[in-house]
PDB file of C-alpha atoms in Angstrom:
ATOM      1  CA  MET A 121     118.263  51.419  77.466  1.00 62.00           C
ATOM      2  CA  ASN A 122     121.829  52.162  78.526  1.00 76.00           C
ATOM      3  CA  SER A 123     122.437  52.448  82.258  1.00 83.00           C
ATOM      4  CA  GLU A 124     125.441  54.037  84.016  1.00 92.00           C
ATOM      5  CA  SER A 125     126.355  54.777  87.617  1.00 96.00           C
ATOM      6  CA  ALA A 126     127.745  58.062  88.930  1.00 98.00           C
ATOM      7  CA  ARG A 127     130.330  58.347  91.673  1.00 98.00           C
ATOM      8  CA  PRO A 128     130.286  60.891  94.512  1.00 98.00           C
ATOM      9  CA  LEU A 129     132.991  63.548  94.725  1.00 98.00           C
ATOM     10  CA  VAL A 130     133.459  63.385  98.477  1.00 98.00           C
ATOM     11  CA  ASN A 131     136.443  65.748  98.393  1.00 97.00           C
ATOM     12  CA  LEU A 132     134.152  68.607  97.358  1.00 98.00           C
ATOM     13  CA  PRO A 133     131.814  70.608  99.622  1.00 97.00           C
ATOM     14  CA  ARG A 134     128.683  68.814 100.738  1.00 98.00           C
ATOM     15  CA  SER A 135     125.410  70.712 100.335  1.00 98.00           C
ATOM     16  CA  ARG A 136     122.171  70.690 102.256  1.00 98.00           C
ATOM     17  CA  LEU A 137     120.356  71.502  99.021  1.00 98.00           C
ATOM     18  CA  GLY A 138     122.789  71.251  96.127  1.00 98.00           C
ATOM     19  CA  GLU A 139     121.432  72.654  92.878  1.00 98.00           C
ATOM     20  CA  GLY A 140     122.124  74.238  89.505  1.00 96.00           C
ATOM     21  CA  PRO A 141     125.535  72.944  88.348  1.00 98.00           C
ATOM     22  CA  ILE A 142     126.859  74.790  85.296  1.00 98.00           C
ATOM     23  CA  TRP A 143     130.165  74.454  83.460  1.00 98.00           C
ATOM     24  CA  ASP A 144     132.185  77.513  82.475  1.00 98.00           C
ATOM     25  CA  TYR A 145     133.972  76.222  79.372  1.00 96.00           C
ATOM     26  CA  ALA A 146     136.277  79.237  79.075  1.00 94.00           C
ATOM     27  CA  ARG A 147     137.595  78.920  82.638  1.00 96.00           C
ATOM     28  CA  GLY A 148     137.269  75.167  83.046  1.00 98.00           C
ATOM     29  CA  VAL A 149     135.275  75.739  86.235  1.00 98.00           C
ATOM     30  CA  LEU A 150     132.127  74.121  87.558  1.00 98.00           C
ATOM     31  CA  TYR A 151     129.709  76.245  89.603  1.00 98.00           C
ATOM     32  CA  TRP A 152     126.827  75.023  91.752  1.00 98.00           C
ATOM     33  CA  VAL A 153     124.861  76.284  94.738  1.00 98.00           C
ATOM     34  CA  ASP A 154     123.768  75.130  98.163  1.00 98.00           C
ATOM     35  CA  ILE A 155     120.397  76.844  98.456  1.00 98.00           C
ATOM     36  CA  ASN A 156     119.741  76.099 102.124  1.00 97.00           C
ATOM     37  CA  GLY A 157     123.370  76.458 103.140  1.00 97.00           C
ATOM     38  CA  GLY A 158     123.710  79.793 101.341  1.00 98.00           C
ATOM     39  CA  TYR A 159     126.787  79.094  99.208  1.00 98.00           C
ATOM     40  CA  VAL A 160     127.965  79.377  95.639  1.00 98.00           C
ATOM     41  CA  HIS A 161     130.597  76.676  95.114  1.00 98.00           C
ATOM     42  CA  MET A 162     133.373  76.540  92.483  1.00 98.00           C
ATOM     43  CA  PHE A 163     135.493  73.584  91.389  1.00 98.00           C
ATOM     44  CA  ARG A 164     138.288  73.462  88.805  1.00 98.00           C
ATOM     45  CA  PRO A 165     139.034  69.815  87.977  1.00 96.00           C
ATOM     46  CA  MET A 166     142.330  70.617  86.248  1.00 95.00           C
ATOM     47  CA  ASP A 167     144.089  71.399  89.534  1.00 96.00           C
ATOM     48  CA  GLY A 168     141.480  70.603  92.183  1.00 96.00           C
ATOM     49  CA  PHE A 169     140.907  74.249  93.120  1.00 97.00           C
ATOM     50  CA  THR A 170     137.710  74.881  95.105  1.00 98.00           C
ATOM     51  CA  ARG A 171     136.111  78.014  96.531  1.00 97.00           C
ATOM     52  CA  SER A 172     132.880  78.552  98.449  1.00 98.00           C
ATOM     53  CA  ILE A 173     131.274  82.000  98.465  1.00 98.00           C
ATOM     54  CA  LYS A 174     128.751  82.748 101.199  1.00 97.00           C
ATOM     55  CA  ILE A 175     125.548  84.319  99.884  1.00 94.00           C
ATOM     56  CA  ASP A 176     122.593  85.285 102.052  1.00 84.00           C
ATOM     57  CA  GLN A 177     118.964  84.621 101.114  1.00 89.00           C
ATOM     58  CA  MET A 178     119.057  81.276  99.330  1.00 96.00           C
ATOM     59  CA  PRO A 179     121.162  81.397  96.156  1.00 98.00           C
ATOM     60  CA  SER A 180     119.322  79.103  93.754  1.00 98.00           C
ATOM     61  CA  CYS A 181     121.007  79.250  90.357  1.00 98.00           C
ATOM     62  CA  VAL A 182     124.192  80.347  88.595  1.00 98.00           C
ATOM     63  CA  ALA A 183     124.415  81.575  84.999  1.00 98.00           C
ATOM     64  CA  LEU A 184     127.469  82.754  83.083  1.00 98.00           C
ATOM     65  CA  ASN A 185     127.882  86.411  82.072  1.00 98.00           C
ATOM     66  CA  ASN A 186     129.978  87.629  79.141  1.00 97.00           C
ATOM     67  CA  ASP A 187     132.207  89.831  81.343  1.00 96.00           C
ATOM     68  CA  GLY A 188     133.656  86.890  83.281  1.00 95.00           C
ATOM     69  CA  ASN A 189     131.374  87.400  86.253  1.00 98.00           C
ATOM     70  CA  VAL A 190     128.456  85.105  87.064  1.00 98.00           C
ATOM     71  CA  ILE A 191     124.774  85.804  87.576  1.00 98.00           C
ATOM     72  CA  VAL A 192     123.151  84.398  90.705  1.00 98.00           C
ATOM     73  CA  THR A 193     119.459  84.279  91.539  1.00 98.00           C
ATOM     74  CA  VAL A 194     118.732  84.720  95.229  1.00 97.00           C
ATOM     75  CA  LYS A 195     115.372  84.812  96.996  1.00 96.00           C
ATOM     76  CA  ASP A 196     113.886  87.879  95.326  1.00 97.00           C
ATOM     77  CA  ARG A 197     116.840  89.280  93.358  1.00 97.00           C
ATOM     78  CA  VAL A 198     119.147  88.636  90.447  1.00 98.00           C
ATOM     79  CA  VAL A 199     122.712  89.755  91.154  1.00 98.00           C
ATOM     80  CA  VAL A 200     126.052  89.812  89.346  1.00 98.00           C
ATOM     81  CA  LEU A 201     128.803  88.135  91.374  1.00 98.00           C
ATOM     82  CA  ASN A 202     132.561  88.396  90.946  1.00 98.00           C
ATOM     83  CA  PRO A 203     133.684  84.774  91.380  1.00 97.00           C
ATOM     84  CA  ASP A 204     137.304  85.771  92.023  1.00 95.00           C
ATOM     85  CA  ASN A 205     136.682  87.817  95.165  1.00 95.00           C
ATOM     86  CA  GLY A 206     133.102  86.873  96.056  1.00 96.00           C
ATOM     87  CA  SER A 207     131.740  90.411  95.874  1.00 96.00           C
ATOM     88  CA  VAL A 208     128.317  91.345  94.533  1.00 96.00           C
ATOM     89  CA  VAL A 209     129.045  93.705  91.651  1.00 96.00           C
ATOM     90  CA  ARG A 210     125.483  94.900  91.162  1.00 97.00           C
ATOM     91  CA  THR A 211     121.828  93.906  91.413  1.00 98.00           C
ATOM     92  CA  LEU A 212     120.151  93.465  88.034  1.00 98.00           C
ATOM     93  CA  VAL A 213     116.490  93.212  89.094  1.00 98.00           C
ATOM     94  CA  THR A 214     114.279  92.572  92.093  1.00 98.00           C
ATOM     95  CA  ILE A 215     111.024  90.615  91.933  1.00 97.00           C
ATOM     96  CA  ASP A 216     108.312  90.925  94.587  1.00 94.00           C
ATOM     97  CA  GLU A 217     106.169  87.796  94.743  1.00 97.00           C
ATOM     98  CA  GLY A 218     105.700  87.845  98.494  1.00 96.00           C
ATOM     99  CA  PRO A 219     107.392  85.948 101.330  1.00 96.00           C
ATOM    100  CA  ASP A 220     106.189  82.498 100.213  1.00 97.00           C
ATOM    101  CA  ASN A 221     107.957  82.640  96.839  1.00 98.00           C
ATOM    102  CA  ARG A 222     111.593  82.620  95.799  1.00 98.00           C
ATOM    103  CA  PHE A 223     113.673  82.322  92.649  1.00 98.00           C
ATOM    104  CA  ASN A 224     114.655  78.806  91.642  1.00 98.00           C
ATOM    105  CA  ASP A 225     116.214  77.621  88.361  1.00 98.00           C
ATOM    106  CA  CYS A 226     117.539  79.833  85.559  1.00 98.00           C
ATOM    107  CA  ARG A 227     119.387  79.787  82.220  1.00 98.00           C
ATOM    108  CA  CYS A 228     120.656  82.256  79.633  1.00 98.00           C
ATOM    109  CA  ASP A 229     118.735  82.052  76.367  1.00 98.00           C
ATOM    110  CA  PRO A 230     120.431  81.911  72.919  1.00 98.00           C
ATOM    111  CA  LEU A 231     120.567  85.727  72.686  1.00 98.00           C
ATOM    112  CA  GLY A 232     122.015  86.234  76.168  1.00 98.00           C
ATOM    113  CA  ARG A 233     118.908  87.087  78.177  1.00 98.00           C
ATOM    114  CA  LEU A 234     118.314  85.459  81.554  1.00 98.00           C
ATOM    115  CA  VAL A 235     115.217  83.287  81.852  1.00 98.00           C
ATOM    116  CA  ALA A 236     114.505  82.610  85.532  1.00 98.00           C
ATOM    117  CA  GLY A 237     111.588  81.032  87.335  1.00 98.00           C
ATOM    118  CA  THR A 238     110.193  81.216  90.835  1.00 98.00           C
ATOM    119  CA  MET A 239     108.581  78.690  93.135  1.00 98.00           C
ATOM    120  CA  TYR A 240     105.945  78.604  95.850  1.00 98.00           C
ATOM    121  CA  MET A 241     107.723  77.255  98.934  1.00 97.00           C
ATOM    122  CA  PRO A 242     104.990  76.027 101.335  1.00 97.00           C
ATOM    123  CA  MET A 243     103.425  72.597 100.992  1.00 95.00           C
ATOM    124  CA  PRO A 244     101.117  71.737  99.362  1.00 94.00           C
ATOM    125  CA  ARG A 245     102.369  73.602  96.301  1.00 96.00           C
ATOM    126  CA  LYS A 246     100.137  76.238  94.760  1.00 96.00           C
ATOM    127  CA  PRO A 247     100.304  77.671  91.205  1.00 98.00           C
ATOM    128  CA  GLN A 248     101.401  81.094  92.434  1.00 98.00           C
ATOM    129  CA  ALA A 249     104.847  81.389  90.839  1.00 98.00           C
ATOM    130  CA  SER A 250     106.099  82.532  87.442  1.00 98.00           C
ATOM    131  CA  LEU A 251     108.708  82.267  84.707  1.00 98.00           C
ATOM    132  CA  TYR A 252     110.403  85.548  83.728  1.00 98.00           C
ATOM    133  CA  ILE A 253     112.763  86.827  81.078  1.00 98.00           C
ATOM    134  CA  ILE A 254     115.065  89.785  81.693  1.00 98.00           C
ATOM    135  CA  ASP A 255     115.769  91.830  78.583  1.00 98.00           C
ATOM    136  CA  HIS A 256     119.136  93.459  77.969  1.00 98.00           C
ATOM    137  CA  ASP A 257     117.690  96.807  79.088  1.00 98.00           C
ATOM    138  CA  LEU A 258     116.709  95.053  82.374  1.00 98.00           C
ATOM    139  CA  LYS A 259     113.019  95.147  81.566  1.00 98.00           C
ATOM    140  CA  VAL A 260     111.378  92.127  83.238  1.00 98.00           C
ATOM    141  CA  ARG A 261     108.663  90.273  81.354  1.00 98.00           C
ATOM    142  CA  ARG A 262     106.569  87.345  82.584  1.00 98.00           C
ATOM    143  CA  LEU A 263     106.619  84.402  80.185  1.00 98.00           C
ATOM    144  CA  LEU A 264     104.422  82.102  82.265  1.00 98.00           C
ATOM    145  CA  SER A 265     102.188  82.441  85.313  1.00 98.00           C
ATOM    146  CA  GLY A 266     100.421  79.759  87.342  1.00 98.00           C
ATOM    147  CA  VAL A 267     103.720  77.954  87.985  1.00 98.00           C
ATOM    148  CA  MET A 268     104.299  75.864  91.118  1.00 98.00           C
ATOM    149  CA  VAL A 269     108.027  74.988  91.128  1.00 98.00           C
ATOM    150  CA  SER A 270     109.912  76.395  88.152  1.00 98.00           C
ATOM    151  CA  ASN A 271     112.831  74.114  87.319  1.00 98.00           C
ATOM    152  CA  GLY A 272     114.667  72.751  84.265  1.00 98.00           C
ATOM    153  CA  LEU A 273     115.199  74.989  81.229  1.00 98.00           C
ATOM    154  CA  THR A 274     117.016  74.354  77.966  1.00 98.00           C
ATOM    155  CA  TRP A 275     116.769  75.060  74.237  1.00 98.00           C
ATOM    156  CA  SER A 276     117.095  73.108  71.008  1.00 98.00           C
ATOM    157  CA  SER A 277     120.260  73.684  68.974  1.00 96.00           C
ATOM    158  CA  ASP A 278     118.588  76.293  66.752  1.00 96.00           C
ATOM    159  CA  GLY A 279     116.841  77.966  69.697  1.00 97.00           C
ATOM    160  CA  SER A 280     113.384  77.502  68.196  1.00 98.00           C
ATOM    161  CA  ILE A 281     112.221  75.143  70.961  1.00 98.00           C
ATOM    162  CA  MET A 282     112.344  75.718  74.709  1.00 98.00           C
ATOM    163  CA  TYR A 283     112.010  72.737  77.036  1.00 98.00           C
ATOM    164  CA  TYR A 284     110.649  73.575  80.480  1.00 99.00           C
ATOM    165  CA  ILE A 285     109.843  71.757  83.722  1.00 98.00           C
ATOM    166  CA  ASP A 286     107.343  72.804  86.382  1.00 98.00           C
ATOM    167  CA  SER A 287     108.211  69.936  88.714  1.00 98.00           C
ATOM    168  CA  PRO A 288     104.833  69.049  90.296  1.00 98.00           C
ATOM    169  CA  THR A 289     103.289  68.617  86.834  1.00 98.00           C
ATOM    170  CA  ARG A 290     105.733  65.721  86.320  1.00 98.00           C
ATOM    171  CA  ARG A 291     106.196  66.571  82.677  1.00 98.00           C
ATOM    172  CA  ILE A 292     108.461  68.430  80.265  1.00 98.00           C
ATOM    173  CA  ALA A 293     106.619  71.162  78.390  1.00 98.00           C
ATOM    174  CA  ILE A 294     107.816  71.826  74.839  1.00 98.00           C
ATOM    175  CA  TYR A 295     107.294  75.416  73.679  1.00 98.00           C
ATOM    176  CA  ASN A 296     107.902  77.128  70.370  1.00 98.00           C
ATOM    177  CA  TYR A 297     110.366  79.917  71.145  1.00 98.00           C
ATOM    178  CA  ASP A 298     110.901  83.190  69.300  1.00 98.00           C
ATOM    179  CA  VAL A 299     114.616  83.740  69.808  1.00 97.00           C
ATOM    180  CA  LYS A 300     114.675  87.277  68.447  1.00 97.00           C
ATOM    181  CA  GLY A 301     111.844  88.514  70.642  1.00 97.00           C
ATOM    182  CA  GLY A 302     112.376  86.239  73.636  1.00 98.00           C
ATOM    183  CA  GLU A 303     108.779  85.050  73.585  1.00 98.00           C
ATOM    184  CA  LEU A 304     106.987  81.748  74.019  1.00 98.00           C
ATOM    185  CA  MET A 305     104.979  81.116  70.856  1.00 97.00           C
ATOM    186  CA  GLY A 306     102.682  78.389  72.155  1.00 96.00           C
ATOM    187  CA  LEU A 307     102.823  74.956  73.755  1.00 98.00           C
ATOM    188  CA  ARG A 308     103.534  72.392  71.029  1.00 97.00           C
ATOM    189  CA  ASP A 309     103.744  69.182  73.076  1.00 98.00           C
ATOM    190  CA  VAL A 310     104.485  67.636  76.488  1.00 98.00           C
ATOM    191  CA  ILE A 311     106.566  64.677  77.641  1.00 98.00           C
ATOM    192  CA  ASP A 312     104.763  62.839  80.443  1.00 98.00           C
ATOM    193  CA  LEU A 313     107.157  61.528  83.109  1.00 98.00           C
ATOM    194  CA  SER A 314     104.515  60.645  85.696  1.00 98.00           C
ATOM    195  CA  SER A 315     105.339  56.935  85.417  1.00 97.00           C
ATOM    196  CA  MET A 316     108.895  57.574  86.637  1.00 97.00           C
ATOM    197  CA  GLN A 317     109.888  57.454  90.305  1.00 97.00           C
ATOM    198  CA  GLY A 318     110.462  61.008  91.507  1.00 98.00           C
ATOM    199  CA  ASN A 319     109.659  64.424  90.065  1.00 98.00           C
ATOM    200  CA  PRO A 320     111.588  65.957  87.154  1.00 98.00           C
ATOM    201  CA  ASP A 321     113.871  68.721  88.420  1.00 98.00           C
ATOM    202  CA  GLY A 322     116.923  70.242  86.693  1.00 98.00           C
ATOM    203  CA  MET A 323     117.672  69.496  83.048  1.00 98.00           C
ATOM    204  CA  THR A 324     120.293  69.872  80.340  1.00 98.00           C
ATOM    205  CA  ILE A 325     120.676  68.865  76.691  1.00 98.00           C
ATOM    206  CA  ASP A 326     123.373  66.935  74.835  1.00 98.00           C
ATOM    207  CA  SER A 327     124.886  67.412  71.382  1.00 98.00           C
ATOM    208  CA  GLU A 328     122.456  64.876  69.899  1.00 98.00           C
ATOM    209  CA  GLY A 329     119.423  66.821  71.137  1.00 98.00           C
ATOM    210  CA  TYR A 330     118.492  64.435  73.946  1.00 98.00           C
ATOM    211  CA  LEU A 331     117.377  65.808  77.320  1.00 98.00           C
ATOM    212  CA  TRP A 332     119.020  64.802  80.598  1.00 98.00           C
ATOM    213  CA  VAL A 333     116.606  65.156  83.510  1.00 98.00           C
ATOM    214  CA  ALA A 334     117.352  64.754  87.232  1.00 98.00           C
ATOM    215  CA  LEU A 335     114.566  62.972  89.122  1.00 98.00           C
ATOM    216  CA  TRP A 336     114.067  64.444  92.591  1.00 98.00           C
ATOM    217  CA  GLY A 337     113.315  61.509  94.877  1.00 98.00           C
ATOM    218  CA  GLY A 338     114.191  59.047  92.146  1.00 98.00           C
ATOM    219  CA  GLY A 339     117.940  58.758  92.663  1.00 98.00           C
ATOM    220  CA  ARG A 340     118.800  59.004  88.999  1.00 98.00           C
ATOM    221  CA  VAL A 341     119.164  61.104  85.870  1.00 98.00           C
ATOM    222  CA  ILE A 342     117.353  59.934  82.750  1.00 98.00           C
ATOM    223  CA  ARG A 343     118.122  60.588  79.086  1.00 98.00           C
ATOM    224  CA  VAL A 344     114.954  61.468  77.171  1.00 98.00           C
ATOM    225  CA  ASN A 345     114.382  61.446  73.416  1.00 98.00           C
ATOM    226  CA  PRO A 346     112.197  64.547  72.934  1.00 98.00           C
ATOM    227  CA  VAL A 347     110.999  63.391  69.503  1.00 97.00           C
ATOM    228  CA  ASN A 348     109.498  60.013  70.372  1.00 97.00           C
ATOM    229  CA  LYS A 349     109.315  60.666  74.145  1.00 97.00           C
ATOM    230  CA  THR A 350     111.164  57.493  75.104  1.00 97.00           C
ATOM    231  CA  ILE A 351     113.743  56.980  77.863  1.00 97.00           C
ATOM    232  CA  ALA A 352     117.021  56.296  76.067  1.00 97.00           C
ATOM    233  CA  GLY A 353     119.291  55.858  79.066  1.00 96.00           C
ATOM    234  CA  SER A 354     119.795  56.537  82.747  1.00 97.00           C
ATOM    235  CA  VAL A 355     122.463  57.250  85.339  1.00 98.00           C
ATOM    236  CA  ALA A 356     122.008  55.792  88.812  1.00 98.00           C
ATOM    237  CA  VAL A 357     122.992  58.060  91.714  1.00 98.00           C
ATOM    238  CA  ASN A 358     123.501  56.845  95.274  1.00 97.00           C
ATOM    239  CA  ALA A 359     121.402  59.704  96.650  1.00 98.00           C
ATOM    240  CA  ARG A 360     117.631  59.987  96.585  1.00 98.00           C
ATOM    241  CA  TYR A 361     117.389  63.690  95.837  1.00 98.00           C
ATOM    242  CA  THR A 362     119.078  64.234  92.488  1.00 98.00           C
ATOM    243  CA  SER A 363     118.383  67.864  91.704  1.00 98.00           C
ATOM    244  CA  SER A 364     120.132  68.904  88.473  1.00 98.00           C
ATOM    245  CA  CYS A 365     122.908  68.082  86.017  1.00 98.00           C
ATOM    246  CA  THR A 366     125.261  69.639  83.469  1.00 98.00           C
ATOM    247  CA  PHE A 367     127.922  68.486  81.028  1.00 98.00           C
ATOM    248  CA  GLY A 368     131.479  69.601  81.703  1.00 98.00           C
ATOM    249  CA  GLY A 369     135.129  68.748  81.316  1.00 97.00           C
ATOM    250  CA  GLY A 370     137.383  69.623  78.411  1.00 94.00           C
ATOM    251  CA  ASP A 371     135.364  67.681  75.856  1.00 97.00           C
ATOM    252  CA  LEU A 372     131.990  68.103  77.623  1.00 98.00           C
ATOM    253  CA  SER A 373     131.601  64.349  78.138  1.00 98.00           C
ATOM    254  CA  THR A 374     131.414  64.388  81.953  1.00 98.00           C
ATOM    255  CA  LEU A 375     127.967  64.692  83.492  1.00 98.00           C
ATOM    256  CA  PHE A 376     128.031  66.465  86.865  1.00 98.00           C
ATOM    257  CA  ILE A 377     124.993  65.841  89.076  1.00 98.00           C
ATOM    258  CA  SER A 378     123.947  67.828  92.148  1.00 98.00           C
ATOM    259  CA  THR A 379     122.093  66.252  95.066  1.00 98.00           C
ATOM    260  CA  ALA A 380     120.406  67.276  98.311  1.00 98.00           C
ATOM    261  CA  MET A 381     120.176  65.763 101.770  1.00 98.00           C
ATOM    262  CA  GLY A 382     117.052  64.105 103.102  1.00 94.00           C
ATOM    263  CA  GLU A 383     115.864  64.602 106.679  1.00 92.00           C
ATOM    264  CA  THR A 384     118.052  61.652 107.648  1.00 93.00           C
ATOM    265  CA  PRO A 385     120.788  61.929 105.024  1.00 94.00           C
ATOM    266  CA  LEU A 386     122.156  58.841 103.347  1.00 94.00           C
ATOM    267  CA  GLU A 387     125.930  58.494 103.166  1.00 97.00           C
ATOM    268  CA  TYR A 388     126.470  60.402  99.922  1.00 98.00           C
ATOM    269  CA  GLU A 389     123.451  62.691  99.801  1.00 98.00           C
ATOM    270  CA  GLY A 390     124.373  66.330  99.309  1.00 98.00           C
ATOM    271  CA  TYR A 391     127.549  65.594  97.367  1.00 98.00           C
ATOM    272  CA  LEU A 392     128.243  66.351  93.753  1.00 98.00           C
ATOM    273  CA  PHE A 393     128.428  63.248  91.533  1.00 98.00           C
ATOM    274  CA  ARG A 394     130.090  62.652  88.168  1.00 98.00           C
ATOM    275  CA  VAL A 395     129.964  60.095  85.401  1.00 98.00           C
ATOM    276  CA  ASP A 396     131.964  59.971  82.162  1.00 97.00           C
ATOM    277  CA  LEU A 397     129.811  59.301  79.126  1.00 97.00           C
ATOM    278  CA  LYS A 398     130.255  58.570  75.424  1.00 96.00           C
ATOM    279  CA  VAL A 399     127.891  61.374  74.468  1.00 97.00           C
ATOM    280  CA  ARG A 400     128.917  65.022  74.732  1.00 98.00           C
ATOM    281  CA  GLY A 401     127.037  68.036  75.965  1.00 98.00           C
ATOM    282  CA  VAL A 402     126.923  71.529  74.488  1.00 97.00           C
ATOM    283  CA  ARG A 403     128.328  74.799  75.776  1.00 96.00           C
ATOM    284  CA  GLN A 404     125.914  76.761  77.922  1.00 95.00           C
ATOM    285  CA  TYR A 405     124.749  80.110  76.624  1.00 97.00           C
ATOM    286  CA  THR A 406     126.264  83.186  78.236  1.00 98.00           C
ATOM    287  CA  CYS A 407     124.189  86.155  79.355  1.00 98.00           C
ATOM    288  CA  ASN A 408     124.949  89.681  78.207  1.00 98.00           C
ATOM    289  CA  TYR A 409     124.416  92.254  80.955  1.00 97.00           C
TER     290      TYR A 409
END
């Protein structure tokens, strides 16, 4: 198993709860959020440009839209944000799951629909959250119920498989996915990660079809072979709460990793980390709203 180490980007904003990094290939910009701090952050490695946009009500995820704006999930809403001036262009949908729930992770599917999950915030976790898909006509459909903490989402290269993480289950669920209809067509398998330190959180996929999974409380990102369910590699992070990851850079060979602070933060907790790898990622799908 190959092992790498990531380095902290201490010149970038530090987050209380950093989450959801995503690379905009067209602009060469990385986005990520600070959920508890209430910010959407931007970073352009080419010239070092950074911007932080203040968002109320816990921004939890950023997705790319085809008009150059970005989609942001906040506590109970999905909004379109202009990243150039920080203004909310419009609200796409609002979800009412009560005060104990909020949106968490999200991704655009292969046909440009947003798939976004919620989480139950109090401890202990209860299966009272959901996974939704938002059609192009803004109709909201529930793909899954009985979710505790909806997290990592990604698709196989042909879109026929959706990989999904409900963190407290400590596994990756593998679903057959109907791309045309935007429907889950049944659970085909699971990858059990309960032997690993930490809970699986955010996730991405590389060009070889391997999954990269951040382990919350485990201080690392692991590379998972979804066919034989083995751990093919790992990246050590000098922060306990690794929350998510994405491939970026001009050739998509840099893995960016978000982290969060513990109650007594370690030196680099809350910073974004990066590691340059030999494997490349894939471009993220763009939504169409």
